[in-house]
Coordinates of C-alpha atoms in Angstrom, one line a residue:
Chain A
X991 CA 151.3 110.6 93.4
X992 CA 152.0 106.8 93.1
X993 CA 154.2 105.6 90.4
X994 CA 151.3 103.3 89.1
X995 CA 149.0 106.6 88.4
X996 CA 148.1 106.4 84.4
X997 CA 147.6 109.5 82.8
X998 CA 147.0 108.0 79.4
X999 CA 143.9 106.2 79.8
X1000 CA 140.6 106.9 81.7
X1001 CA 138.4 109.9 81.6
X1002 CA 139.8 113.2 80.1
X1003 CA 139.5 115.3 83.3
X1004 CA 142.1 112.8 85.0
X1005 CA 144.6 112.7 82.2
X1006 CA 146.8 115.4 83.9
X1007 CA 148.3 115.9 87.4
X1008 CA 147.0 119.5 87.5
X1009 CA 143.5 118.1 86.5
X1010 CA 143.6 115.6 89.4
X1011 CA 144.8 118.2 91.8
X1012 CA 142.1 120.6 90.8
X1013 CA 139.4 118.1 91.2
X1014 CA 140.9 116.9 94.8
X1015 CA 141.2 120.6 95.7
X1016 CA 137.5 121.2 94.8
X1017 CA 136.6 118.2 97.1
X1018 CA 138.3 120.1 100.0
X1019 CA 136.3 123.0 98.9
X1020 CA 132.9 121.2 99.3
X1021 CA 134.2 120.0 102.7
X1022 CA 134.5 123.7 103.5
X1023 CA 131.0 124.5 102.1
X1024 CA 129.5 121.7 104.2
X1025 CA 131.1 123.4 107.5
X1026 CA 129.9 126.9 106.5
X1027 CA 126.1 125.4 105.6
X1028 CA 126.5 123.4 109.1
X1029 CA 126.6 127.0 110.9
X1030 CA 123.5 128.0 109.1
X1031 CA 121.6 125.0 109.9
X1032 CA 122.9 125.4 113.5
X1033 CA 121.5 128.9 113.8
X1034 CA 118.5 127.7 112.0
X1035 CA 117.9 125.0 114.5
X1036 CA 118.6 127.4 117.5
X1037 CA 116.0 129.9 116.3
X1038 CA 113.4 127.3 115.8
X1039 CA 110.1 128.1 117.3
X1040 CA 111.3 131.6 118.0
X1041 CA 108.7 133.2 115.8
X1042 CA 107.5 136.1 118.0
X1043 CA 104.2 137.6 116.3
X1044 CA 104.9 136.3 112.9
X1045 CA 103.3 133.2 111.4
X1046 CA 104.7 129.7 112.6
X1047 CA 106.4 127.6 109.8
X1048 CA 103.5 124.8 109.9
X1049 CA 101.1 127.5 108.8
X1050 CA 103.1 128.4 105.8
X1051 CA 104.9 125.3 104.5
X1052 CA 103.1 123.6 101.8
X1053 CA 104.1 120.0 100.9
X1054 CA 103.2 120.0 97.1
X1055 CA 105.4 123.2 96.7
X1056 CA 108.5 121.7 98.6
X1057 CA 108.1 118.4 96.8
X1058 CA 108.0 120.2 93.4
X1059 CA 111.1 122.0 94.3
X1060 CA 112.8 118.9 95.9
X1061 CA 112.1 116.8 92.4
X1062 CA 113.3 119.6 90.3
X1063 CA 116.7 119.7 92.0
X1064 CA 116.8 116.1 92.4
X1065 CA 116.0 115.5 88.9
X1066 CA 118.6 118.2 87.8
X1067 CA 121.4 116.5 89.8
X1068 CA 120.6 113.4 87.7
X1069 CA 120.6 115.0 84.6
X1070 CA 123.8 116.7 85.6
X1071 CA 125.3 113.3 86.2
X1072 CA 124.1 111.9 82.7
X1073 CA 125.8 115.2 81.2
X1074 CA 129.1 114.0 82.9
X1075 CA 128.3 110.4 81.5
X1076 CA 127.9 111.7 78.0
X1077 CA 131.0 113.8 78.3
X1078 CA 133.1 110.6 79.3
X1079 CA 131.8 108.9 76.4
X1080 CA 133.3 111.5 74.3
X1081 CA 129.8 113.3 73.2
X1082 CA 130.0 117.1 73.4
X1083 CA 126.4 117.1 72.0
X1084 CA 125.0 114.9 74.7
X1085 CA 127.0 116.8 77.2
X1086 CA 125.6 120.1 76.2
X1087 CA 122.0 118.7 75.7
X1088 CA 121.7 117.3 79.2
X1089 CA 123.6 120.4 80.9
X1090 CA 121.0 122.6 79.1
X1091 CA 118.1 120.4 80.7
X1092 CA 119.9 120.6 84.0
X1093 CA 120.2 124.3 83.9
X1094 CA 116.5 124.8 82.8
X1095 CA 115.5 122.5 86.0
X1096 CA 117.5 124.6 88.1
X1097 CA 116.0 127.8 86.9
X1098 CA 112.6 126.1 87.6
X1099 CA 113.8 125.6 91.2
X1100 CA 114.9 129.1 91.5
X1101 CA 111.5 130.5 90.2
X1102 CA 109.8 128.3 92.7
X1103 CA 111.8 129.6 95.5
X1104 CA 111.5 133.3 94.5
X1105 CA 107.7 132.7 94.3
X1106 CA 107.9 131.0 97.9
X1107 CA 109.7 133.8 99.6
X1108 CA 107.3 136.5 98.1
X1109 CA 104.5 134.4 99.3
X1110 CA 105.9 134.1 102.6
X1111 CA 106.7 138.0 102.9
X1112 CA 103.0 138.8 101.9
X1113 CA 101.9 136.2 104.8
X1114 CA 104.2 138.6 107.2
X1115 CA 107.1 136.2 107.4
X1116 CA 110.4 138.0 106.2
X1117 CA 113.9 138.4 107.3
X1118 CA 113.0 141.1 109.7
X1119 CA 109.9 139.6 111.3
X1120 CA 111.5 137.2 113.8
X1121 CA 114.6 135.3 114.8
X1122 CA 113.2 132.1 113.3
X1123 CA 112.4 133.6 109.7
X1124 CA 115.8 135.2 109.7
X1125 CA 117.3 131.7 110.1
X1126 CA 115.0 130.3 107.6
X1127 CA 115.7 133.1 105.1
X1128 CA 119.4 133.2 105.8
X1129 CA 119.9 129.3 105.2
X1130 CA 117.4 128.8 102.2
X1131 CA 118.6 132.2 100.8
X1132 CA 122.3 131.1 100.9
X1133 CA 121.4 127.8 99.2
X1134 CA 119.4 129.7 96.6
X1135 CA 122.5 132.0 95.7
X1136 CA 124.6 129.0 95.5
X1137 CA 122.2 127.7 92.8
X1138 CA 122.2 130.9 90.9
X1139 CA 126.0 131.0 91.0
X1140 CA 126.0 127.3 89.8
X1141 CA 123.6 128.2 86.9
X1142 CA 125.7 131.3 85.8
X1143 CA 129.0 129.4 86.1
X1144 CA 127.5 126.4 83.8
X1145 CA 126.3 128.9 81.4
X1146 CA 129.6 130.3 81.1
X1147 CA 131.2 126.9 80.6
X1148 CA 128.8 125.9 77.9
X1149 CA 130.1 129.1 75.8
X1150 CA 133.8 127.7 76.4
X1151 CA 132.8 124.0 75.5
X1152 CA 131.2 125.4 72.3
X1153 CA 134.3 127.3 71.6
X1154 CA 137.0 124.6 72.6
X1155 CA 135.1 121.4 72.5
X1156 CA 136.1 118.4 74.9
X1157 CA 139.8 119.1 76.0
X1158 CA 141.3 117.8 79.5
X1159 CA 141.0 121.3 80.6
X1160 CA 137.2 121.8 79.6
X1161 CA 136.5 118.2 80.8
X1162 CA 138.0 119.2 84.1
X1163 CA 136.1 122.6 84.6
X1164 CA 132.9 120.5 83.5
X1165 CA 133.7 117.7 86.0
X1166 CA 134.2 120.3 88.9
X1167 CA 130.7 122.3 87.9
X1168 CA 129.2 118.9 88.1
X1169 CA 130.5 118.2 91.5
X1170 CA 129.1 121.7 92.7
X1171 CA 125.8 121.1 91.1
X1172 CA 125.4 117.6 93.1
X1173 CA 126.8 119.3 96.3
X1174 CA 123.9 121.8 95.9
X1175 CA 121.4 118.9 96.0
X1176 CA 123.1 117.3 98.9
X1177 CA 122.6 120.5 101.0
X1178 CA 118.9 120.6 99.5
X1179 CA 118.1 117.2 100.8
X1180 CA 119.1 118.4 104.5
X1181 CA 117.0 121.6 104.0
X1182 CA 114.1 119.6 102.8
X1183 CA 114.4 117.2 105.9
X1184 CA 115.3 119.4 108.5
X1185 CA 113.6 122.6 107.6
X1186 CA 110.5 121.6 105.5
X1187 CA 109.7 118.3 106.9
X1188 CA 110.4 118.9 110.4
X1189 CA 108.8 122.2 110.3
X1190 CA 105.5 120.7 109.2
X1191 CA 105.7 118.0 111.9
X1192 CA 106.9 119.9 115.0
Chain B
X119 CA 139.1 106.6 75.5
X120 CA 136.6 106.1 78.5
X121 CA 137.0 104.1 81.5
X122 CA 134.6 100.8 81.3
X123 CA 132.0 101.7 83.5
X124 CA 131.3 105.0 81.9
X125 CA 130.4 103.2 78.5
X126 CA 126.9 102.8 77.4
X127 CA 124.0 102.9 79.7
X128 CA 124.2 104.9 83.0
X129 CA 122.8 102.3 85.0
X130 CA 124.3 103.6 88.3
X131 CA 122.7 107.1 87.9
X132 CA 119.3 105.7 87.1
X133 CA 119.3 103.5 90.1
X134 CA 120.5 106.3 92.3
X135 CA 117.8 108.6 90.7
X136 CA 114.9 106.2 91.4
X137 CA 116.2 105.6 95.0
X138 CA 116.4 109.3 95.6
X139 CA 113.0 109.9 94.3
X140 CA 111.7 106.8 96.6
X141 CA 113.7 108.1 99.6
X142 CA 112.1 111.4 99.3
X143 CA 108.6 110.1 99.1
X144 CA 109.2 107.8 102.2
X145 CA 110.6 110.6 104.1
X146 CA 107.5 112.9 103.3
X147 CA 105.3 110.0 104.2
X148 CA 107.0 109.3 107.5
X149 CA 107.0 112.9 108.5
X150 CA 103.3 113.6 107.7
X151 CA 101.2 110.6 107.5
X152 CA 102.9 107.8 109.6
X153 CA 101.7 108.9 112.7
X154 CA 104.8 107.8 114.6
X155 CA 105.9 109.7 117.7
X156 CA 108.0 113.0 116.5
X157 CA 111.5 112.1 117.9
X158 CA 111.3 108.8 115.8
X159 CA 110.0 110.8 112.8
X160 CA 113.0 113.0 113.2
X161 CA 115.4 110.2 113.6
X162 CA 114.0 108.3 110.6
X163 CA 114.1 111.3 108.1
X164 CA 117.7 112.2 109.1
X165 CA 118.8 108.8 108.6
X166 CA 117.0 108.9 105.0
X167 CA 118.7 112.3 104.3
X168 CA 122.2 110.9 105.0
X169 CA 121.3 107.9 102.8
X170 CA 120.3 110.1 100.1
X171 CA 123.5 112.4 100.4
X172 CA 125.5 109.1 100.2
X173 CA 123.7 108.4 96.9
X174 CA 124.7 111.7 95.5
X175 CA 128.4 111.5 96.5
X176 CA 129.0 107.7 95.6
X177 CA 126.6 107.4 92.6
X178 CA 126.7 110.8 91.0
X179 CA 130.0 112.5 92.3
X180 CA 132.2 109.5 91.9
X181 CA 134.0 110.3 95.1
X182 CA 136.1 107.1 95.2
X183 CA 137.7 107.6 91.8
X184 CA 141.2 108.1 91.0
X185 CA 143.9 107.6 93.8
X186 CA 142.8 110.5 95.8
X187 CA 139.6 108.7 96.4
X188 CA 140.6 107.8 99.8
X189 CA 141.4 111.5 101.0
X190 CA 138.2 112.7 99.4
X191 CA 136.0 110.2 101.5
X192 CA 138.2 111.1 104.5
X193 CA 137.7 114.9 103.8
X194 CA 133.7 114.4 103.5
X195 CA 133.7 112.5 106.7
X196 CA 135.5 114.9 108.4
X197 CA 133.1 117.7 107.0
X198 CA 130.0 115.9 108.1
X199 CA 131.7 115.2 111.6
X200 CA 132.3 119.0 112.0
X201 CA 128.6 119.6 110.7
X202 CA 127.1 117.3 113.1
X203 CA 129.1 118.6 116.0
X204 CA 128.3 122.3 115.1
X205 CA 124.5 121.7 114.7
X206 CA 123.9 119.1 117.7
X207 CA 126.4 121.2 120.0
X208 CA 124.4 124.5 119.3
X209 CA 121.0 122.9 119.8
X210 CA 122.5 121.6 123.0
X211 CA 124.0 124.7 124.5
X212 CA 121.4 127.1 123.0
X213 CA 118.1 125.1 123.1
X214 CA 118.3 122.5 125.9
X215 CA 115.4 122.8 128.0
X216 CA 113.5 125.4 125.6
X217 CA 109.9 124.7 124.9
X218 CA 107.9 125.6 121.9
X219 CA 104.9 127.3 123.3
X220 CA 103.2 127.6 119.9
X221 CA 102.5 124.3 118.5
X222 CA 99.1 124.8 117.4
X223 CA 96.5 127.5 116.8
X224 CA 94.9 127.3 120.3
X225 CA 98.3 128.4 121.8
X226 CA 98.9 131.1 119.2
X227 CA 95.7 132.8 120.4
X228 CA 97.0 132.6 124.1
X229 CA 100.2 134.0 123.2
X230 CA 98.8 136.9 121.5
X231 CA 96.5 137.5 124.5
X232 CA 99.6 137.5 126.9
X233 CA 101.1 140.0 124.7
X234 CA 98.2 142.4 124.6
X235 CA 98.0 142.2 128.4
X236 CA 101.7 142.9 128.7
X237 CA 101.2 146.4 126.4

């Protein structure tokens, strides 16, 4: 690290070399996750149109539902950003409030996604029904599992934040959960665009 | 305690949030109501998605902060390059020349008839 790196000012999560390295390391992990999701997107794209006897996506995809899910996740990404903003102002209460709102929105998203999956399965589109739907459920399901993991992780962190308050360590952990949550929204933007919108157009 | 840009009103977040909502609505409109040719629609909404991803990375995730900001940006550029190569390369090798025979309801019925005849 360069000599002019100042560890005494700035946000708490950047006050130690360890904290900074953890955050850089998490960025590299996110890069790997982007590569992982790209293989699922590629599989989905290759399977596109190969629906066999099962319903075609344009029959099942509904814009209002997809928009609700998108707005829930977009808003949760925004409130997560506000949570980090509150953390940097030194407000534990603000952080916990906005983080709780984020998780409620995340749970709302998951609820809609589960409803959507159940609905599709009732309509004859499940993991087993065709190559296309396998690709669809694999891609959206992997994203959904990441959301579930993010909710669980942040919930555990809320417990720790309540016990320990804002320290360089808890701030760093919170910042990293925040990165993860925003990353889930980045992936969803591409699912919304390349799965749902293109699925309704083509 | 805090760096200057994180004091007070979270302007960057609110601008980013409003921009994301607008871009999402524009993408949905372009896809379903614009009446543009399909290749144009696909190109346009993918561009909008990349812009939205950049909003997340730069405005919400503080990608350029600290002196490892450059490494972080470089790493994400590399990750998205890999993603683009994997997706475009897969479509090119696996789907080039493949046509979708079930765009509308009418064709579906035809497909089913063919299958009935096969069995």
